[in-house]
Amino acid sequence: MDYDVNARHQSRNRRPCPPLPTYLEDTVSGEKHPSKKLRSNVVSQVQGRLHSEEDCSGNSTSLVSECRGKYSRTTKADVVVQPTTLAFFGLLWCKLLGEAKARMQLYVVMEVPFLRREMAIDGVCMEILVEMVIKYEDDGLELEAGFYPEHKRSMVTILFNDMQTFRSEIKKVTVHIVPFEYGLYPPETIDDNAKRIDFVKKKATQQLESAQYLCRDLDSLGRTSNFAHSALKKTCLAIYYCTSSKSLRQFAEFQESVPVKALALVAAIIRSILTTFKKHGVAKNETLCGDEIEEACNNIMRLIDQVWYDDYYGSKLNKML
Protein backbone atom coordinates (compact mmCIF):
# COMPACT_ATOMS: atom_id res chain seq x y z
CA MET A 1 0.00 0.00 0.00
CA ASP A 2 1.41 3.38 -1.06
CA TYR A 3 1.86 6.01 1.66
CA ASP A 4 1.60 9.66 0.53
CA VAL A 5 3.51 11.77 3.04
CA ASN A 6 2.22 15.05 1.57
CA ALA A 7 -1.42 13.91 1.74
CA ARG A 8 -0.89 12.66 5.28
CA HIS A 9 0.49 16.06 6.34
CA GLN A 10 -2.35 17.98 4.69
CA SER A 11 -4.97 15.72 6.30
CA ARG A 12 -3.67 16.67 9.75
CA ASN A 13 -3.00 20.32 8.92
CA ARG A 14 -4.41 22.63 6.30
CA ARG A 15 -3.56 22.63 2.65
CA PRO A 16 -1.00 25.21 1.53
CA CYS A 17 -2.53 28.51 0.37
CA PRO A 18 -1.06 31.16 -1.90
CA PRO A 19 0.02 34.42 -0.18
CA LEU A 20 -2.45 37.29 -0.08
CA PRO A 21 -2.02 39.82 -2.91
CA THR A 22 -1.86 42.61 -0.32
CA TYR A 23 1.29 41.10 1.19
CA LEU A 24 2.81 40.68 -2.24
CA GLU A 25 2.13 44.35 -3.00
CA ASP A 26 3.75 45.32 0.32
CA THR A 27 6.82 43.28 -0.55
CA VAL A 28 7.22 45.05 -3.87
CA SER A 29 6.48 48.55 -2.58
CA GLY A 30 8.34 48.13 0.72
CA GLU A 31 5.26 49.26 2.70
CA LYS A 32 3.82 47.59 5.81
CA HIS A 33 0.65 45.57 5.97
CA PRO A 34 -2.46 47.73 6.60
CA SER A 35 -3.04 46.13 10.03
CA LYS A 36 0.47 47.14 11.11
CA LYS A 37 -0.13 50.64 9.78
CA LEU A 38 -3.34 50.80 11.78
CA ARG A 39 -1.58 49.76 14.99
CA SER A 40 1.16 52.34 14.52
CA ASN A 41 -1.49 55.00 13.88
CA VAL A 42 -3.27 54.08 17.12
CA VAL A 43 -0.01 54.26 19.07
CA SER A 44 0.80 57.66 17.61
CA GLN A 45 -2.71 58.89 18.47
CA VAL A 46 -2.33 57.75 22.09
CA GLN A 47 1.10 59.36 22.34
CA GLY A 48 -0.33 62.55 20.90
CA ARG A 49 -3.12 62.51 23.45
CA LEU A 50 -0.61 62.01 26.23
CA HIS A 51 1.46 64.99 25.11
CA SER A 52 -1.62 67.18 24.71
CA GLU A 53 -2.86 66.33 28.23
CA GLU A 54 0.59 66.95 29.70
CA ASP A 55 0.62 70.36 28.03
CA CYS A 56 -2.79 71.21 29.50
CA SER A 57 -2.52 69.78 33.02
CA GLY A 58 1.19 69.22 33.53
CA ASN A 59 0.84 65.45 34.00
CA SER A 60 -0.70 62.39 32.41
CA THR A 61 -2.40 60.83 35.40
CA SER A 62 -5.91 61.28 33.96
CA LEU A 63 -5.14 59.03 31.01
CA VAL A 64 -3.17 56.55 33.07
CA SER A 65 -6.06 56.14 35.49
CA GLU A 66 -8.32 55.27 32.55
CA CYS A 67 -5.98 52.60 31.16
CA ARG A 68 -6.84 49.02 31.96
CA GLY A 69 -4.34 46.35 32.94
CA LYS A 70 -3.56 43.56 30.51
CA TYR A 71 -5.69 41.02 32.40
CA SER A 72 -7.84 43.35 34.49
CA ARG A 73 -11.46 44.24 33.83
CA THR A 74 -11.38 47.13 36.27
CA THR A 75 -9.54 50.39 35.90
CA LYS A 76 -6.85 51.38 38.34
CA ALA A 77 -9.10 54.18 39.50
CA ASP A 78 -11.62 51.55 40.67
CA VAL A 79 -9.16 50.00 43.17
CA VAL A 80 -9.90 51.33 46.65
CA VAL A 81 -7.27 50.94 49.38
CA GLN A 82 -8.95 49.86 52.61
CA PRO A 83 -8.05 51.52 55.94
CA THR A 84 -7.35 48.08 57.42
CA THR A 85 -4.15 47.90 55.33
CA LEU A 86 -0.91 49.82 55.81
CA ALA A 87 -1.09 51.13 52.23
CA PHE A 88 -3.93 53.40 53.32
CA PHE A 89 -1.81 55.37 55.79
CA GLY A 90 0.96 57.93 55.49
CA LEU A 91 4.64 57.04 55.91
CA LEU A 92 4.94 58.15 59.52
CA TRP A 93 1.74 56.34 60.46
CA CYS A 94 3.13 53.16 58.86
CA LYS A 95 6.26 53.49 60.98
CA LEU A 96 4.16 54.00 64.12
CA LEU A 97 2.00 50.96 63.35
CA GLY A 98 5.13 48.88 62.73
CA GLU A 99 6.42 49.74 66.21
CA ALA A 100 2.98 49.08 67.68
CA LYS A 101 2.98 45.62 66.06
CA ALA A 102 6.28 44.81 67.77
CA ARG A 103 4.82 45.85 71.14
CA MET A 104 1.77 43.69 70.49
CA GLN A 105 4.03 40.71 69.80
CA LEU A 106 5.84 41.39 73.07
CA TYR A 107 2.49 41.33 74.86
CA VAL A 108 1.54 38.03 73.20
CA VAL A 109 4.78 36.39 74.31
CA MET A 110 5.00 37.87 77.81
CA GLU A 111 1.35 38.10 78.86
CA VAL A 112 -1.52 36.42 76.99
CA PRO A 113 -0.76 34.37 73.84
CA PHE A 114 -4.41 34.07 72.77
CA LEU A 115 -6.87 36.96 73.11
CA ARG A 116 -10.45 37.14 71.90
CA ARG A 117 -11.01 39.71 69.19
CA GLU A 118 -13.37 41.96 71.15
CA MET A 119 -11.18 42.00 74.25
CA ALA A 120 -8.01 42.61 72.25
CA ILE A 121 -9.32 45.40 70.01
CA ASP A 122 -11.06 47.31 72.79
CA GLY A 123 -8.31 46.53 75.29
CA VAL A 124 -4.60 46.02 74.76
CA CYS A 125 -4.57 46.90 71.02
CA MET A 126 -6.20 50.27 71.69
CA GLU A 127 -3.93 50.91 74.70
CA ILE A 128 -0.77 50.28 72.69
CA LEU A 129 -1.97 52.46 69.81
CA VAL A 130 -2.74 55.39 72.12
CA GLU A 131 0.62 54.97 73.88
CA MET A 132 2.44 55.10 70.54
CA VAL A 133 0.55 58.22 69.40
CA ILE A 134 1.44 59.98 72.67
CA LYS A 135 5.07 58.88 72.33
CA TYR A 136 5.33 60.28 68.80
CA GLU A 137 3.77 63.57 69.90
CA ASP A 138 6.15 63.81 72.87
CA ASP A 139 9.08 63.18 70.49
CA GLY A 140 7.92 66.11 68.36
CA LEU A 141 6.99 63.96 65.37
CA GLU A 142 4.07 65.39 63.41
CA LEU A 143 1.85 62.55 62.22
CA GLU A 144 -0.05 63.03 58.96
CA ALA A 145 -3.49 64.56 59.47
CA GLY A 146 -6.76 62.87 58.56
CA PHE A 147 -5.99 59.43 60.00
CA TYR A 148 -6.43 59.75 63.77
CA PRO A 149 -8.83 59.46 65.48
CA GLU A 150 -11.01 58.93 62.37
CA HIS A 151 -9.42 55.54 61.56
CA LYS A 152 -8.17 54.39 64.96
CA ARG A 153 -10.59 51.44 64.88
CA SER A 154 -9.00 50.28 61.63
CA MET A 155 -5.55 50.74 63.16
CA VAL A 156 -6.27 48.47 66.12
CA THR A 157 -7.73 45.92 63.69
CA ILE A 158 -4.37 45.92 61.88
CA LEU A 159 -2.64 45.25 65.21
CA PHE A 160 -5.00 42.38 66.04
CA ASN A 161 -4.56 40.78 62.60
CA ASP A 162 -0.78 41.02 62.95
CA MET A 163 -1.02 39.27 66.32
CA GLN A 164 -2.69 36.31 64.60
CA THR A 165 -0.06 36.35 61.86
CA PHE A 166 2.69 36.32 64.49
CA ARG A 167 1.31 33.16 66.09
CA SER A 168 1.11 31.50 62.67
CA GLU A 169 4.73 32.46 61.99
CA ILE A 170 5.81 30.87 65.29
CA LYS A 171 4.11 27.63 64.30
CA LYS A 172 5.54 27.74 60.76
CA VAL A 173 9.09 28.12 62.08
CA THR A 174 8.59 25.41 64.70
CA VAL A 175 7.13 22.90 62.21
CA HIS A 176 10.34 23.11 60.17
CA ILE A 177 12.60 22.66 63.21
CA VAL A 178 10.82 19.87 65.09
CA PRO A 179 11.27 16.94 62.62
CA PHE A 180 15.03 17.53 62.33
CA GLU A 181 15.72 18.07 66.02
CA TYR A 182 13.65 15.13 67.25
CA GLY A 183 14.63 12.64 64.54
CA LEU A 184 11.16 12.20 63.10
CA TYR A 185 12.45 11.19 59.67
CA PRO A 186 12.29 7.39 59.26
CA PRO A 187 15.43 5.61 58.00
CA GLU A 188 15.72 4.88 54.27
CA THR A 189 15.62 1.15 54.98
CA ILE A 190 11.90 1.45 55.75
CA ASP A 191 10.14 1.44 52.37
CA ASP A 192 6.55 0.74 53.38
CA ASN A 193 4.60 3.97 53.89
CA ALA A 194 2.51 2.57 56.75
CA LYS A 195 5.64 1.49 58.58
CA ARG A 196 7.21 4.91 58.03
CA ILE A 197 4.18 6.62 59.55
CA ASP A 198 4.23 4.16 62.46
CA PHE A 199 7.91 4.96 63.05
CA VAL A 200 7.16 8.69 63.28
CA LYS A 201 4.22 8.13 65.64
CA LYS A 202 6.33 6.04 68.02
CA LYS A 203 9.19 8.53 67.92
CA ALA A 204 6.89 11.47 68.73
CA THR A 205 5.21 9.47 71.52
CA GLN A 206 8.60 8.71 73.01
CA GLN A 207 9.50 12.41 73.07
CA LEU A 208 6.24 13.38 74.77
CA GLU A 209 6.60 10.77 77.52
CA SER A 210 7.86 12.36 80.74
CA ALA A 211 8.45 15.60 78.78
CA GLN A 212 11.62 14.25 77.17
CA TYR A 213 11.24 16.83 74.38
CA LEU A 214 12.28 19.52 76.88
CA CYS A 215 15.56 17.90 77.94
CA ARG A 216 19.00 17.42 76.48
CA ASP A 217 21.39 14.56 77.18
CA LEU A 218 22.72 14.12 80.70
CA ASP A 219 25.49 16.46 81.78
CA SER A 220 28.99 15.46 82.94
CA LEU A 221 27.63 14.66 86.40
CA GLY A 222 24.97 12.40 84.96
CA ARG A 223 22.18 14.83 85.80
CA THR A 224 19.33 16.02 83.58
CA SER A 225 19.64 19.19 81.49
CA ASN A 226 16.13 20.62 81.82
CA PHE A 227 14.74 22.92 79.10
CA ALA A 228 18.03 22.57 77.25
CA HIS A 229 16.92 20.71 74.11
CA SER A 230 18.39 22.17 70.93
CA ALA A 231 14.88 22.49 69.43
CA LEU A 232 13.96 25.01 72.14
CA LYS A 233 17.12 27.03 71.54
CA LYS A 234 16.84 27.10 67.76
CA THR A 235 13.14 28.01 67.83
CA CYS A 236 13.68 30.83 70.34
CA LEU A 237 16.54 32.26 68.28
CA ALA A 238 14.57 32.03 65.02
CA ILE A 239 11.45 33.68 66.46
CA TYR A 240 12.62 36.16 69.07
CA TYR A 241 16.03 37.15 67.70
CA CYS A 242 15.40 37.38 63.96
CA THR A 243 16.49 40.32 61.79
CA SER A 244 12.97 41.71 61.35
CA SER A 245 12.21 45.30 62.36
CA LYS A 246 9.65 43.79 64.76
CA SER A 247 12.21 41.48 66.39
CA LEU A 248 11.71 41.20 70.14
CA ARG A 249 15.43 41.52 70.76
CA GLN A 250 14.94 45.31 70.64
CA PHE A 251 13.12 45.18 73.98
CA ALA A 252 14.91 45.17 77.32
CA GLU A 253 13.12 41.97 78.37
CA PHE A 254 14.98 39.99 75.69
CA GLN A 255 18.40 41.67 75.73
CA GLU A 256 19.83 39.87 78.76
CA SER A 257 18.14 36.49 78.40
CA VAL A 258 15.09 34.66 77.05
CA PRO A 259 12.16 35.32 79.43
CA VAL A 260 10.77 32.14 80.97
CA LYS A 261 7.27 32.90 79.63
CA ALA A 262 8.67 33.17 76.11
CA LEU A 263 10.43 29.83 76.63
CA ALA A 264 7.20 28.27 77.90
CA LEU A 265 5.25 29.45 74.84
CA VAL A 266 7.77 27.89 72.45
CA ALA A 267 7.78 24.66 74.48
CA ALA A 268 3.97 24.53 74.40
CA ILE A 269 3.88 24.96 70.61
CA ILE A 270 6.56 22.28 70.18
CA ARG A 271 4.44 19.98 72.33
CA SER A 272 1.40 20.71 70.13
CA ILE A 273 3.32 19.85 66.96
CA LEU A 274 4.73 16.64 68.47
CA THR A 275 1.18 15.68 69.45
CA THR A 276 0.13 16.09 65.81
CA PHE A 277 2.96 13.78 64.71
CA LYS A 278 1.92 11.31 67.41
CA LYS A 279 -1.65 11.21 66.06
CA HIS A 280 -1.04 11.29 62.30
CA GLY A 281 2.60 10.44 61.69
CA VAL A 282 2.89 13.49 59.42
CA ALA A 283 2.66 17.26 59.79
CA LYS A 284 -0.85 18.67 59.47
CA ASN A 285 -1.88 22.23 58.69
CA GLU A 286 -3.92 22.59 61.85
CA THR A 287 -4.71 25.87 63.58
CA LEU A 288 -3.20 26.22 67.03
CA CYS A 289 -5.82 25.67 69.73
CA GLY A 290 -5.71 28.61 72.13
CA ASP A 291 -7.07 26.69 75.14
CA GLU A 292 -4.68 23.80 74.53
CA ILE A 293 -1.63 26.06 74.23
CA GLU A 294 -2.65 28.10 77.28
CA GLU A 295 -3.05 24.96 79.40
CA ALA A 296 0.30 23.61 78.19
CA CYS A 297 1.97 26.97 78.95
CA ASN A 298 0.65 26.91 82.51
CA ASN A 299 1.86 23.33 83.05
CA ILE A 300 5.29 24.14 81.62
CA MET A 301 5.54 27.28 83.78
CA ARG A 302 4.97 25.08 86.85
CA LEU A 303 7.79 22.80 85.70
CA ILE A 304 10.05 25.81 85.19
CA ASP A 305 9.25 27.03 88.72
CA GLN A 306 10.20 23.63 90.15
CA VAL A 307 13.51 23.72 88.31
CA TRP A 308 14.14 27.39 89.05
CA TYR A 309 14.01 27.03 92.83
CA ASP A 310 16.36 24.05 92.89
CA ASP A 311 19.91 25.06 93.81
CA TYR A 312 21.62 22.95 91.14
CA TYR A 313 19.09 22.89 88.31
CA GLY A 314 17.95 26.48 88.85
CA SER A 315 21.48 27.85 88.52
CA LYS A 316 22.00 25.69 85.44
CA LEU A 317 18.78 26.95 83.80
CA ASN A 318 19.60 30.57 84.60
CA LYS A 319 23.00 30.28 82.89
CA MET A 320 21.45 28.58 79.87
CA LEU A 321 18.85 31.33 79.36
C-alpha positions in Angstrom: 0.0 0.0 0.0 1.4 3.4 -1.1 1.9 6.0 1.7 1.6 9.7 0.5 3.5 11.8 3.0 2.2 15.0 1.6 -1.4 13.9 1.7 -0.9 12.7 5.3 0.5 16.1 6.3 -2.4 18.0 4.7 -5.0 15.7 6.3 -3.7 16.7 9.7 -3.0 20.3 8.9 -4.4 22.6 6.3 -3.6 22.6 2.7 -1.0 25.2 1.5 -2.5 28.5 0.4 -1.1 31.2 -1.9 0.0 34.4 -0.2 -2.4 37.3 -0.1 -2.0 39.8 -2.9 -1.9 42.6 -0.3 1.3 41.1 1.2 2.8 40.7 -2.2 2.1 44.3 -3.0 3.7 45.3 0.3 6.8 43.3 -0.5 7.2 45.0 -3.9 6.5 48.6 -2.6 8.3 48.1 0.7 5.3 49.3 2.7 3.8 47.6 5.8 0.6 45.6 6.0 -2.5 47.7 6.6 -3.0 46.1 10.0 0.5 47.1 11.1 -0.1 50.6 9.8 -3.3 50.8 11.8 -1.6 49.8 15.0 1.2 52.3 14.5 -1.5 55.0 13.9 -3.3 54.1 17.1 0.0 54.3 19.1 0.8 57.7 17.6 -2.7 58.9 18.5 -2.3 57.8 22.1 1.1 59.4 22.3 -0.3 62.6 20.9 -3.1 62.5 23.4 -0.6 62.0 26.2 1.5 65.0 25.1 -1.6 67.2 24.7 -2.9 66.3 28.2 0.6 66.9 29.7 0.6 70.4 28.0 -2.8 71.2 29.5 -2.5 69.8 33.0 1.2 69.2 33.5 0.8 65.5 34.0 -0.7 62.4 32.4 -2.4 60.8 35.4 -5.9 61.3 34.0 -5.1 59.0 31.0 -3.2 56.5 33.1 -6.1 56.1 35.5 -8.3 55.3 32.5 -6.0 52.6 31.2 -6.8 49.0 32.0 -4.3 46.3 32.9 -3.6 43.6 30.5 -5.7 41.0 32.4 -7.8 43.4 34.5 -11.5 44.2 33.8 -11.4 47.1 36.3 -9.5 50.4 35.9 -6.9 51.4 38.3 -9.1 54.2 39.5 -11.6 51.6 40.7 -9.2 50.0 43.2 -9.9 51.3 46.7 -7.3 50.9 49.4 -9.0 49.9 52.6 -8.1 51.5 55.9 -7.4 48.1 57.4 -4.2 47.9 55.3 -0.9 49.8 55.8 -1.1 51.1 52.2 -3.9 53.4 53.3 -1.8 55.4 55.8 1.0 57.9 55.5 4.6 57.0 55.9 4.9 58.1 59.5 1.7 56.3 60.5 3.1 53.2 58.9 6.3 53.5 61.0 4.2 54.0 64.1 2.0 51.0 63.4 5.1 48.9 62.7 6.4 49.7 66.2 3.0 49.1 67.7 3.0 45.6 66.1 6.3 44.8 67.8 4.8 45.9 71.1 1.8 43.7 70.5 4.0 40.7 69.8 5.8 41.4 73.1 2.5 41.3 74.9 1.5 38.0 73.2 4.8 36.4 74.3 5.0 37.9 77.8 1.4 38.1 78.9 -1.5 36.4 77.0 -0.8 34.4 73.8 -4.4 34.1 72.8 -6.9 37.0 73.1 -10.5 37.1 71.9 -11.0 39.7 69.2 -13.4 42.0 71.1 -11.2 42.0 74.2 -8.0 42.6 72.3 -9.3 45.4 70.0 -11.1 47.3 72.8 -8.3 46.5 75.3 -4.6 46.0 74.8 -4.6 46.9 71.0 -6.2 50.3 71.7 -3.9 50.9 74.7 -0.8 50.3 72.7 -2.0 52.5 69.8 -2.7 55.4 72.1 0.6 55.0 73.9 2.4 55.1 70.5 0.5 58.2 69.4 1.4 60.0 72.7 5.1 58.9 72.3 5.3 60.3 68.8 3.8 63.6 69.9 6.2 63.8 72.9 9.1 63.2 70.5 7.9 66.1 68.4 7.0 64.0 65.4 4.1 65.4 63.4 1.8 62.5 62.2 -0.1 63.0 59.0 -3.5 64.6 59.5 -6.8 62.9 58.6 -6.0 59.4 60.0 -6.4 59.7 63.8 -8.8 59.5 65.5 -11.0 58.9 62.4 -9.4 55.5 61.6 -8.2 54.4 65.0 -10.6 51.4 64.9 -9.0 50.3 61.6 -5.5 50.7 63.2 -6.3 48.5 66.1 -7.7 45.9 63.7 -4.4 45.9 61.9 -2.6 45.2 65.2 -5.0 42.4 66.0 -4.6 40.8 62.6 -0.8 41.0 62.9 -1.0 39.3 66.3 -2.7 36.3 64.6 -0.1 36.4 61.9 2.7 36.3 64.5 1.3 33.2 66.1 1.1 31.5 62.7 4.7 32.5 62.0 5.8 30.9 65.3 4.1 27.6 64.3 5.5 27.7 60.8 9.1 28.1 62.1 8.6 25.4 64.7 7.1 22.9 62.2 10.3 23.1 60.2 12.6 22.7 63.2 10.8 19.9 65.1 11.3 16.9 62.6 15.0 17.5 62.3 15.7 18.1 66.0 13.6 15.1 67.3 14.6 12.6 64.5 11.2 12.2 63.1 12.5 11.2 59.7 12.3 7.4 59.3 15.4 5.6 58.0 15.7 4.9 54.3 15.6 1.2 55.0 11.9 1.4 55.8 10.1 1.4 52.4 6.5 0.7 53.4 4.6 4.0 53.9 2.5 2.6 56.7 5.6 1.5 58.6 7.2 4.9 58.0 4.2 6.6 59.6 4.2 4.2 62.5 7.9 5.0 63.0 7.2 8.7 63.3 4.2 8.1 65.6 6.3 6.0 68.0 9.2 8.5 67.9 6.9 11.5 68.7 5.2 9.5 71.5 8.6 8.7 73.0 9.5 12.4 73.1 6.2 13.4 74.8 6.6 10.8 77.5 7.9 12.4 80.7 8.4 15.6 78.8 11.6 14.3 77.2 11.2 16.8 74.4 12.3 19.5 76.9 15.6 17.9 77.9 19.0 17.4 76.5 21.4 14.6 77.2 22.7 14.1 80.7 25.5 16.5 81.8 29.0 15.5 82.9 27.6 14.7 86.4 25.0 12.4 85.0 22.2 14.8 85.8 19.3 16.0 83.6 19.6 19.2 81.5 16.1 20.6 81.8 14.7 22.9 79.1 18.0 22.6 77.2 16.9 20.7 74.1 18.4 22.2 70.9 14.9 22.5 69.4 14.0 25.0 72.1 17.1 27.0 71.5 16.8 27.1 67.8 13.1 28.0 67.8 13.7 30.8 70.3 16.5 32.3 68.3 14.6 32.0 65.0 11.4 33.7 66.5 12.6 36.2 69.1 16.0 37.2 67.7 15.4 37.4 64.0 16.5 40.3 61.8 13.0 41.7 61.3 12.2 45.3 62.4 9.6 43.8 64.8 12.2 41.5 66.4 11.7 41.2 70.1 15.4 41.5 70.8 14.9 45.3 70.6 13.1 45.2 74.0 14.9 45.2 77.3 13.1 42.0 78.4 15.0 40.0 75.7 18.4 41.7 75.7 19.8 39.9 78.8 18.1 36.5 78.4 15.1 34.7 77.1 12.2 35.3 79.4 10.8 32.1 81.0 7.3 32.9 79.6 8.7 33.2 76.1 10.4 29.8 76.6 7.2 28.3 77.9 5.2 29.5 74.8 7.8 27.9 72.5 7.8 24.7 74.5 4.0 24.5 74.4 3.9 25.0 70.6 6.6 22.3 70.2 4.4 20.0 72.3 1.4 20.7 70.1 3.3 19.9 67.0 4.7 16.6 68.5 1.2 15.7 69.5 0.1 16.1 65.8 3.0 13.8 64.7 1.9 11.3 67.4 -1.7 11.2 66.1 -1.0 11.3 62.3 2.6 10.4 61.7 2.9 13.5 59.4 2.7 17.3 59.8 -0.9 18.7 59.5 -1.9 22.2 58.7 -3.9 22.6 61.9 -4.7 25.9 63.6 -3.2 26.2 67.0 -5.8 25.7 69.7 -5.7 28.6 72.1 -7.1 26.7 75.1 -4.7 23.8 74.5 -1.6 26.1 74.2 -2.7 28.1 77.3 -3.1 25.0 79.4 0.3 23.6 78.2 2.0 27.0 78.9 0.6 26.9 82.5 1.9 23.3 83.0 5.3 24.1 81.6 5.5 27.3 83.8 5.0 25.1 86.8 7.8 22.8 85.7 10.1 25.8 85.2 9.3 27.0 88.7 10.2 23.6 90.2 13.5 23.7 88.3 14.1 27.4 89.1 14.0 27.0 92.8 16.4 24.1 92.9 19.9 25.1 93.8 21.6 23.0 91.1 19.1 22.9 88.3 17.9 26.5 88.8 21.5 27.9 88.5 22.0 25.7 85.4 18.8 26.9 83.8 19.6 30.6 84.6 23.0 30.3 82.9 21.4 28.6 79.9 18.9 31.3 79.4 
